[in-house]
XYZ file of C-alpha atoms in Angstrom:
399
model
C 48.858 15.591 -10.585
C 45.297 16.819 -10.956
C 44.035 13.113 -9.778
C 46.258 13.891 -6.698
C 45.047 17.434 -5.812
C 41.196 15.660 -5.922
C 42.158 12.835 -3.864
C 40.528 13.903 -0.960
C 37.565 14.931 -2.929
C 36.655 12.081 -4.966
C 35.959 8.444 -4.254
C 38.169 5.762 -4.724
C 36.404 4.021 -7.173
C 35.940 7.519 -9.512
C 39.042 8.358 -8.664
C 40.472 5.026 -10.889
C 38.162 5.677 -12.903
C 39.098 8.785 -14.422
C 43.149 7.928 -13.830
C 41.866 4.682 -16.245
C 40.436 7.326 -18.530
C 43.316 9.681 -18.776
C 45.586 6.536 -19.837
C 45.272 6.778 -23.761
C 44.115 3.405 -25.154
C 41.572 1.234 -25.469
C 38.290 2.577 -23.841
C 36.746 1.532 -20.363
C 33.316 -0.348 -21.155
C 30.231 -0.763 -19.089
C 28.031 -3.488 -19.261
C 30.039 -6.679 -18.671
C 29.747 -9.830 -16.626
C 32.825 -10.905 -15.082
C 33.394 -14.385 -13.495
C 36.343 -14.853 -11.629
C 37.810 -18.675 -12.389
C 40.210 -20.415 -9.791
C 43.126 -22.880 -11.228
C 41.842 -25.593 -14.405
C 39.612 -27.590 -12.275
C 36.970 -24.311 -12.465
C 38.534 -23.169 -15.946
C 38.378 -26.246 -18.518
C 34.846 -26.982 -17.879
C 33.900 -23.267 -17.827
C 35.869 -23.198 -21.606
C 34.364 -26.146 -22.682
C 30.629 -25.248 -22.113
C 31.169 -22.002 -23.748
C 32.792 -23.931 -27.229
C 30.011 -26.248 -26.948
C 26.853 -23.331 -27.498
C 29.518 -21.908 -30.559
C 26.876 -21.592 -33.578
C 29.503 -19.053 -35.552
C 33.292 -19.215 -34.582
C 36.015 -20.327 -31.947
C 39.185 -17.942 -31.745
C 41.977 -19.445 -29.664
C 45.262 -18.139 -28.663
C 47.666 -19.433 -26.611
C 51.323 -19.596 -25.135
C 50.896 -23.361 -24.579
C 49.194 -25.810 -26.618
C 50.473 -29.488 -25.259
C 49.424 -32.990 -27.072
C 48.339 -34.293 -23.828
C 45.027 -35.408 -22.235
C 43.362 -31.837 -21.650
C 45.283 -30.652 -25.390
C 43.410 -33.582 -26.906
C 40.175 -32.767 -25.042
C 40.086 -29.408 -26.922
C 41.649 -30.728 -29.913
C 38.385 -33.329 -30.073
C 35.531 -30.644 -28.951
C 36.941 -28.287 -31.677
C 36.860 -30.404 -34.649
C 33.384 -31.733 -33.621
C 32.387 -28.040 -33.493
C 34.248 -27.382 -37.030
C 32.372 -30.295 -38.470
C 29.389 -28.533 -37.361
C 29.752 -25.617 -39.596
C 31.282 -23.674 -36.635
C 34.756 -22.174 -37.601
C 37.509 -22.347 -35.262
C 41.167 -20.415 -35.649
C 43.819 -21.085 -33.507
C 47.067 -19.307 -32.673
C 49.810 -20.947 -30.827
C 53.563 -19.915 -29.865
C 56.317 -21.916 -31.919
C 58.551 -21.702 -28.062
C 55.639 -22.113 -25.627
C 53.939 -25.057 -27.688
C 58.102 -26.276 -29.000
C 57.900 -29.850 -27.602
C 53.967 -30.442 -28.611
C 54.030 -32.746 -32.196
C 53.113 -31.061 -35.657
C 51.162 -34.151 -36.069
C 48.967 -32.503 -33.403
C 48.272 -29.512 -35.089
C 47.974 -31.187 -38.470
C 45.152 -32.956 -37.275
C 43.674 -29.788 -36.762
C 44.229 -28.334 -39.846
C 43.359 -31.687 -41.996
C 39.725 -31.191 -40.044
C 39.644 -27.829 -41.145
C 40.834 -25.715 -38.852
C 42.952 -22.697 -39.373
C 45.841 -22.932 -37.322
C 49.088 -19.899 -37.396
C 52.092 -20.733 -35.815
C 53.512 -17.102 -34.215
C 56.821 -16.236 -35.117
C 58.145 -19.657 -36.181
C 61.436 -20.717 -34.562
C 62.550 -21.738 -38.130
C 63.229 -18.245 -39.326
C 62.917 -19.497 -43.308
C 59.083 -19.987 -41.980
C 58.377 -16.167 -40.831
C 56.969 -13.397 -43.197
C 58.365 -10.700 -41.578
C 61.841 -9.221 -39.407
C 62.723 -12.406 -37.458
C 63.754 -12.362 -33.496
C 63.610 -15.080 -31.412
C 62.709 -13.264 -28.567
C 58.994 -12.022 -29.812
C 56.664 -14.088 -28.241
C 52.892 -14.404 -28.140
C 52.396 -15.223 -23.910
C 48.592 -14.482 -24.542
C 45.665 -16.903 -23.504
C 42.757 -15.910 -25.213
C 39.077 -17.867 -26.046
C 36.327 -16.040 -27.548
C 33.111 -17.833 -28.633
C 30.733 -16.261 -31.357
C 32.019 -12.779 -30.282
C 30.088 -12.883 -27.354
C 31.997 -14.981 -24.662
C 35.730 -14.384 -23.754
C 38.065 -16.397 -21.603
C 41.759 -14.391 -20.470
C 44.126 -15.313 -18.204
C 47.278 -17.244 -16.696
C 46.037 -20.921 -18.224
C 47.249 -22.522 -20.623
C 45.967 -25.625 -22.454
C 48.001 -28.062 -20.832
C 47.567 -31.210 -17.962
C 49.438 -29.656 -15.407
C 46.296 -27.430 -14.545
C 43.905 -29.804 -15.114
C 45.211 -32.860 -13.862
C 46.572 -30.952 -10.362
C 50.085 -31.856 -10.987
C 53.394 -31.238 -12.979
C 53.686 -33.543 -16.359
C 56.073 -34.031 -18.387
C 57.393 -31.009 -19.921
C 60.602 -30.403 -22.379
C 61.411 -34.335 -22.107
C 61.819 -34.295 -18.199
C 59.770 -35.543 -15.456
C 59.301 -33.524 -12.774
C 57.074 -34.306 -9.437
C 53.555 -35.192 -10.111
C 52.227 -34.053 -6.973
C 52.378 -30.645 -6.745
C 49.615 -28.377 -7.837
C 49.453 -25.141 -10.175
C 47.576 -22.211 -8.775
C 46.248 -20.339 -11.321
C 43.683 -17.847 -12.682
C 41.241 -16.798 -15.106
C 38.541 -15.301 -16.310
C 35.365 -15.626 -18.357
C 33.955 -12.101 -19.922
C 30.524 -11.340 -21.411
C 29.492 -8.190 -22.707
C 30.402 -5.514 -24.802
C 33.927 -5.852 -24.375
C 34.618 -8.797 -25.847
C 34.575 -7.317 -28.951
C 37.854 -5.155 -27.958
C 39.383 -8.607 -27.213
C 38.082 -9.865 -30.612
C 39.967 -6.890 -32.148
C 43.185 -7.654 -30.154
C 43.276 -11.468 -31.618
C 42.503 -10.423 -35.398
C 45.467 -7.693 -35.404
C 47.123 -10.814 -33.972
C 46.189 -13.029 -37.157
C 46.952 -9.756 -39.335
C 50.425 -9.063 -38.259
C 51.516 -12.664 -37.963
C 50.103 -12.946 -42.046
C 47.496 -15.685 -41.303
C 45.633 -16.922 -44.535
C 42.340 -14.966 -44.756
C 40.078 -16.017 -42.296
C 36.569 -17.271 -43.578
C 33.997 -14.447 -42.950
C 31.997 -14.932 -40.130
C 29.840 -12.972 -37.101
C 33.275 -11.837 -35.342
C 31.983 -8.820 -34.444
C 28.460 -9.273 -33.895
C 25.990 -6.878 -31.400
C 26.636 -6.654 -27.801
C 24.192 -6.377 -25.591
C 24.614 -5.146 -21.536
C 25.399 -8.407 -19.279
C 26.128 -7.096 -16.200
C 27.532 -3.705 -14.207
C 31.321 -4.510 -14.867
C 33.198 -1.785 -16.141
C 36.116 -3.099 -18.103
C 39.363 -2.449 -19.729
C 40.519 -4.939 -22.275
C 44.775 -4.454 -22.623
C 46.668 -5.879 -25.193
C 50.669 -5.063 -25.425
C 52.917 -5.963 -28.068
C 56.922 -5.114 -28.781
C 55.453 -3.175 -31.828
C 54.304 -0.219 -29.313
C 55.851 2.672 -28.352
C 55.224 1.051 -24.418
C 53.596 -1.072 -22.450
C 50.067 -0.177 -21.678
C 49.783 -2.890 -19.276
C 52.811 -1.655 -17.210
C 52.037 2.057 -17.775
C 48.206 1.157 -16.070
C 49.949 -1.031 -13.438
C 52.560 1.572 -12.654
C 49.612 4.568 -12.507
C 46.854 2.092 -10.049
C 49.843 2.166 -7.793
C 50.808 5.522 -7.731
C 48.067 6.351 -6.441
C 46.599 3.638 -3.750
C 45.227 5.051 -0.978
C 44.444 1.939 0.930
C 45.679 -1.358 -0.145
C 47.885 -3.254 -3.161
C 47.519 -7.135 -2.592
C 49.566 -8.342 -5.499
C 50.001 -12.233 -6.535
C 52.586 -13.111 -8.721
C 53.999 -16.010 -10.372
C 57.496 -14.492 -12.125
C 58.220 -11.651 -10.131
C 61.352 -9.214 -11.133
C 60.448 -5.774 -10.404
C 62.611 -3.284 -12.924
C 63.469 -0.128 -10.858
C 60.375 1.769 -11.383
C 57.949 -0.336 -10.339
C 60.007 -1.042 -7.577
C 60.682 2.263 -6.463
C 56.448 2.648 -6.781
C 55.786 -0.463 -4.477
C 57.935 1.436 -1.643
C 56.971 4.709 -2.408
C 53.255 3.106 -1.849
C 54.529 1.653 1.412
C 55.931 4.835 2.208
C 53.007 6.801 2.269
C 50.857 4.028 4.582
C 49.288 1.680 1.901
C 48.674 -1.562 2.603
C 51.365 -3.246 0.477
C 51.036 -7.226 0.510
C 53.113 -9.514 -2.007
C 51.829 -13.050 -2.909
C 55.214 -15.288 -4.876
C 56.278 -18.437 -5.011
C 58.202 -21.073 -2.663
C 59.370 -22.432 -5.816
C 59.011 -22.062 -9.550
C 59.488 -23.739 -13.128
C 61.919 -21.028 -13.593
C 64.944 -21.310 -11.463
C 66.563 -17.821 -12.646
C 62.758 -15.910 -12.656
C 62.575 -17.029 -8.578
C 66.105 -16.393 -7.361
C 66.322 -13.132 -9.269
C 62.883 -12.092 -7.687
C 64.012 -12.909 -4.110
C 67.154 -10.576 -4.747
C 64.886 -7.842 -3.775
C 63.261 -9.348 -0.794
C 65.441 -7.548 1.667
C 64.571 -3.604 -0.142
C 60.988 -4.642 0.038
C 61.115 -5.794 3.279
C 62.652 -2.694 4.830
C 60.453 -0.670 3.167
C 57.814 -2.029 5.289
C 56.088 -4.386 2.627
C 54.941 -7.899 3.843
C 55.823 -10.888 1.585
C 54.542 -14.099 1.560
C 55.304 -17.307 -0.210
C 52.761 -19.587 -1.860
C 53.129 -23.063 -0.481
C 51.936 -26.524 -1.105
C 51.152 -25.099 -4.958
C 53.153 -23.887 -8.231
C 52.088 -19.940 -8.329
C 51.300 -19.004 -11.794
C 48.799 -16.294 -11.380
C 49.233 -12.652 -12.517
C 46.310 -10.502 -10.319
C 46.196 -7.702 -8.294
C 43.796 -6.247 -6.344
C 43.999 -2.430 -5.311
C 41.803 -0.642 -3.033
C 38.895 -2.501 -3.021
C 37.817 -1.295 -6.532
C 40.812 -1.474 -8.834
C 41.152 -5.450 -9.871
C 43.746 -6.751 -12.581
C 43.626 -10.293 -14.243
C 45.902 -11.788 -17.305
C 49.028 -13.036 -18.798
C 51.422 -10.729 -17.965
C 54.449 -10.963 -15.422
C 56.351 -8.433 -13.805
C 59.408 -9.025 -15.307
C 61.412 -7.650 -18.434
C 59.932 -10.226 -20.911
C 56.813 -9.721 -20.580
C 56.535 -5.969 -21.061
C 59.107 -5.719 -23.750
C 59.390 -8.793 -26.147
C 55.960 -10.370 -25.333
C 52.366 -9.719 -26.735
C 49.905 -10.358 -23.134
C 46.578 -9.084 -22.658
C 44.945 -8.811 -19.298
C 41.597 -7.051 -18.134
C 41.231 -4.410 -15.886
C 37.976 -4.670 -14.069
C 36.569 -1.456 -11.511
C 34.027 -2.432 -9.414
C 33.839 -3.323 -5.509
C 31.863 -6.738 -6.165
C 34.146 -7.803 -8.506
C 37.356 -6.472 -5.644
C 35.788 -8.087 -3.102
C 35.869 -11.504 -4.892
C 39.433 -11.105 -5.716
C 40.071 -9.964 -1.903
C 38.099 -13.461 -0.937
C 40.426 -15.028 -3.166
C 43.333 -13.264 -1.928
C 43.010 -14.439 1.305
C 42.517 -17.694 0.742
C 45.438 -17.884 -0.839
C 47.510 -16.073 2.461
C 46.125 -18.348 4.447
C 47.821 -21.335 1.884
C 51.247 -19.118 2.079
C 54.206 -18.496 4.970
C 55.320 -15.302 5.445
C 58.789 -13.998 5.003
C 60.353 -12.557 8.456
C 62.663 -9.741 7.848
C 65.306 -10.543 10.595
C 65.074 -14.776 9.410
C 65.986 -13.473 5.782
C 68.586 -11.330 6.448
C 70.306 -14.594 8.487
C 69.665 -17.079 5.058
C 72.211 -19.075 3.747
C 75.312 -17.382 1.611
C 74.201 -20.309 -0.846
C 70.806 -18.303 -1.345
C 72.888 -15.336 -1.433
C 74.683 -17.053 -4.915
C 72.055 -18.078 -6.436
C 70.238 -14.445 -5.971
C 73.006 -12.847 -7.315
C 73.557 -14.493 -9.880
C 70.056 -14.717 -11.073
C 69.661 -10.893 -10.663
C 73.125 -10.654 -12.724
């Protein structure tokens, strides 16, 4: 309420930036250089220069680790680097990484490497209250405590190789593309994501991790301000929905969203029209088609509300959407892991980065573009005439 009796007072960019403030968590930190990182073609290489300089440790986490050619491209490059004195941990998801071989992994671990497994499918394997559902959807790198990679990628071929592999047994087509994004962090605030993956290893009851430089000094890199988020079922909420939920509330100008699994819950629904309502600039970036069946039909069930609230969709073509970014006002940027749907801000742990700045927004803006010029909008009068058999499937998705 204050925020919104200073609106006309304040600039947008200090206006996020005390709403970013008032949101209790972890802190807003200056001194950062952020480089934005489009699909795995900019992202591997990035990654792999970065675990090449390690001199102290590697800390990965990830949804998906896959025993394919980019999995064993890391797999090599981090046992060379443990070899070299430099220690390397890695957490992966036992249901994001379910179909790669324990062989893999124990070639990681004979070399060396400490390796947890988060919340084992075989419940006789967990140390703690087991659920299925818990999941660890993070992708996280950090190098010596200095250098930090977040974002939509896993480690996987599909990104790399510009196609769809073999996942889960079943071959799928191998010429369509995954659009994705990342990005790589220096500065100060990699040590809040360096805190995030240690309560990580803590909670999930990893063995003792060799002492090392994880939190060494950070000096200034750049003029980013930044907001590392983590969220885990363990909290009382989502701070990553409670921070995407307040940047829209109060837009003044613009909200270009891209999404990959997109299945509003009626709040942030409700705060996507509202936006509309009061003359913001409210542009939607999903996908023509997903890995997820139920995630895409369910999200188009709410096409039509959107689009008579005056809210322009468009549908990623030629390309598998998997980002999760949105760009708001032209200061107010968001990159990570996390979806709008259900699962990711109740049974997942994500982390994404919020970054204030106009540089910054105006790369994302660039890249948002780019990627409207790749997509086909939806018309409100064609939709409302589609066929009763996308009707079905919506409803029962949404069901």
């Amino acid at each position: 309420a204050e925020l919104k009796r200073k609106s006309g007072d304040i600039d947008i960019l200090d206006k996020q930036i005390a709403l970013e403030q008032a949101i209790v968590g972890s802190p807003l930190i200056l001194g950062n250089k952020v480089t934005l990182l489009q699909d795995g073609a900019a992202t591997y290489p990035a990654m792999f220069a970065a675990i090449r300089k390690a001199r102290d440790h590697i800390n990965l986490e990830s949804f998906i680790i896959e025993d394919d050619e980019t999995g064993q491209k890391f797999a090599d490059l981090l046992l060379e680097q443990q070899g070299r004195g430099v220690q390397v941990n890695i957490i992966y998801d036992s249901v994001g990484s379910f179909t790669t071989p324990k062989a893999f992994f124990k070639r990681l671990t004979d070399g060396g490497i400490h390796v947890l497994e988060f919340n084992p499918i075989n419940p006789l394997a967990v140390k703690k209250l087991w659920t299925i559902d818990h999941r660890d959807h993070r992708k996280l790198l950090i190098v010596d405590g200095q250098t930090a990679f977040i974002g939509g990628i896993n480690i996987s071929s599909v990104y790399s190789s510009g196609s769809m592999a073999r996942r889960a047994g079943k071959t799928v087509e191998e010429t369509i593309a995954w659009r994705d994004t990342h990005l790589q962090i220096e500065g100060p605030v990699t040590g809040e994501l360096q805190k995030l993956f240690m309560g990580t290893w803590e909670k999930q009851h990893g063995k003792p991790l060799a002492p090392k430089d994880y939190f060494p000094a950070l000096k200034e890199q750049g003029k980013d301000i930044v907001r590392a988020i983590g969220s885990t079922p363990d909290d009382p909420y989502s701070l990553i929905y409670l921070t995407l939920i307040s940047a829209i509330g109060n837009a003044e100008r613009q909200i270009h969203l891209t999404q990959a699994y997109f299945v509003p819950d009626p709040q942030l629904l409700k705060s996507l029209i509202d936006a509309a309502g009061r003359g913001v600039d409210v542009k939607l970036i999903l996908p023509s088609h997903s890995d997820s069946e139920s995630a895409f039909h369910a999200g188009r069930s709410h096409y039509a509300t959107l689009l008579k609230a005056g809210i322009r969709i468009y549908e990623r073509r030629g390309a598998l959407l998997h980002s999760k970014t949105v760009v708001i006002d032209g200061v107010w940027s968001c990159v990570g892991s996390t979806n709008l749907d259900w699962r990711s801000f109740l049974d997942n742990d994500e982390i994404n980065a919020v970054i204030l700045g106009r540089e910054f927004a105006r790369q994302m803006q660039a890249m948002f573009a780019r990627d409207l010029e790749a997509s086909d909008a939806i018309d409100p009068e064609s939709w409302e005439r589609r066929p009763l058999s996308f009707r079905l499937k919506e409803w029962l998705a949404r069901l």
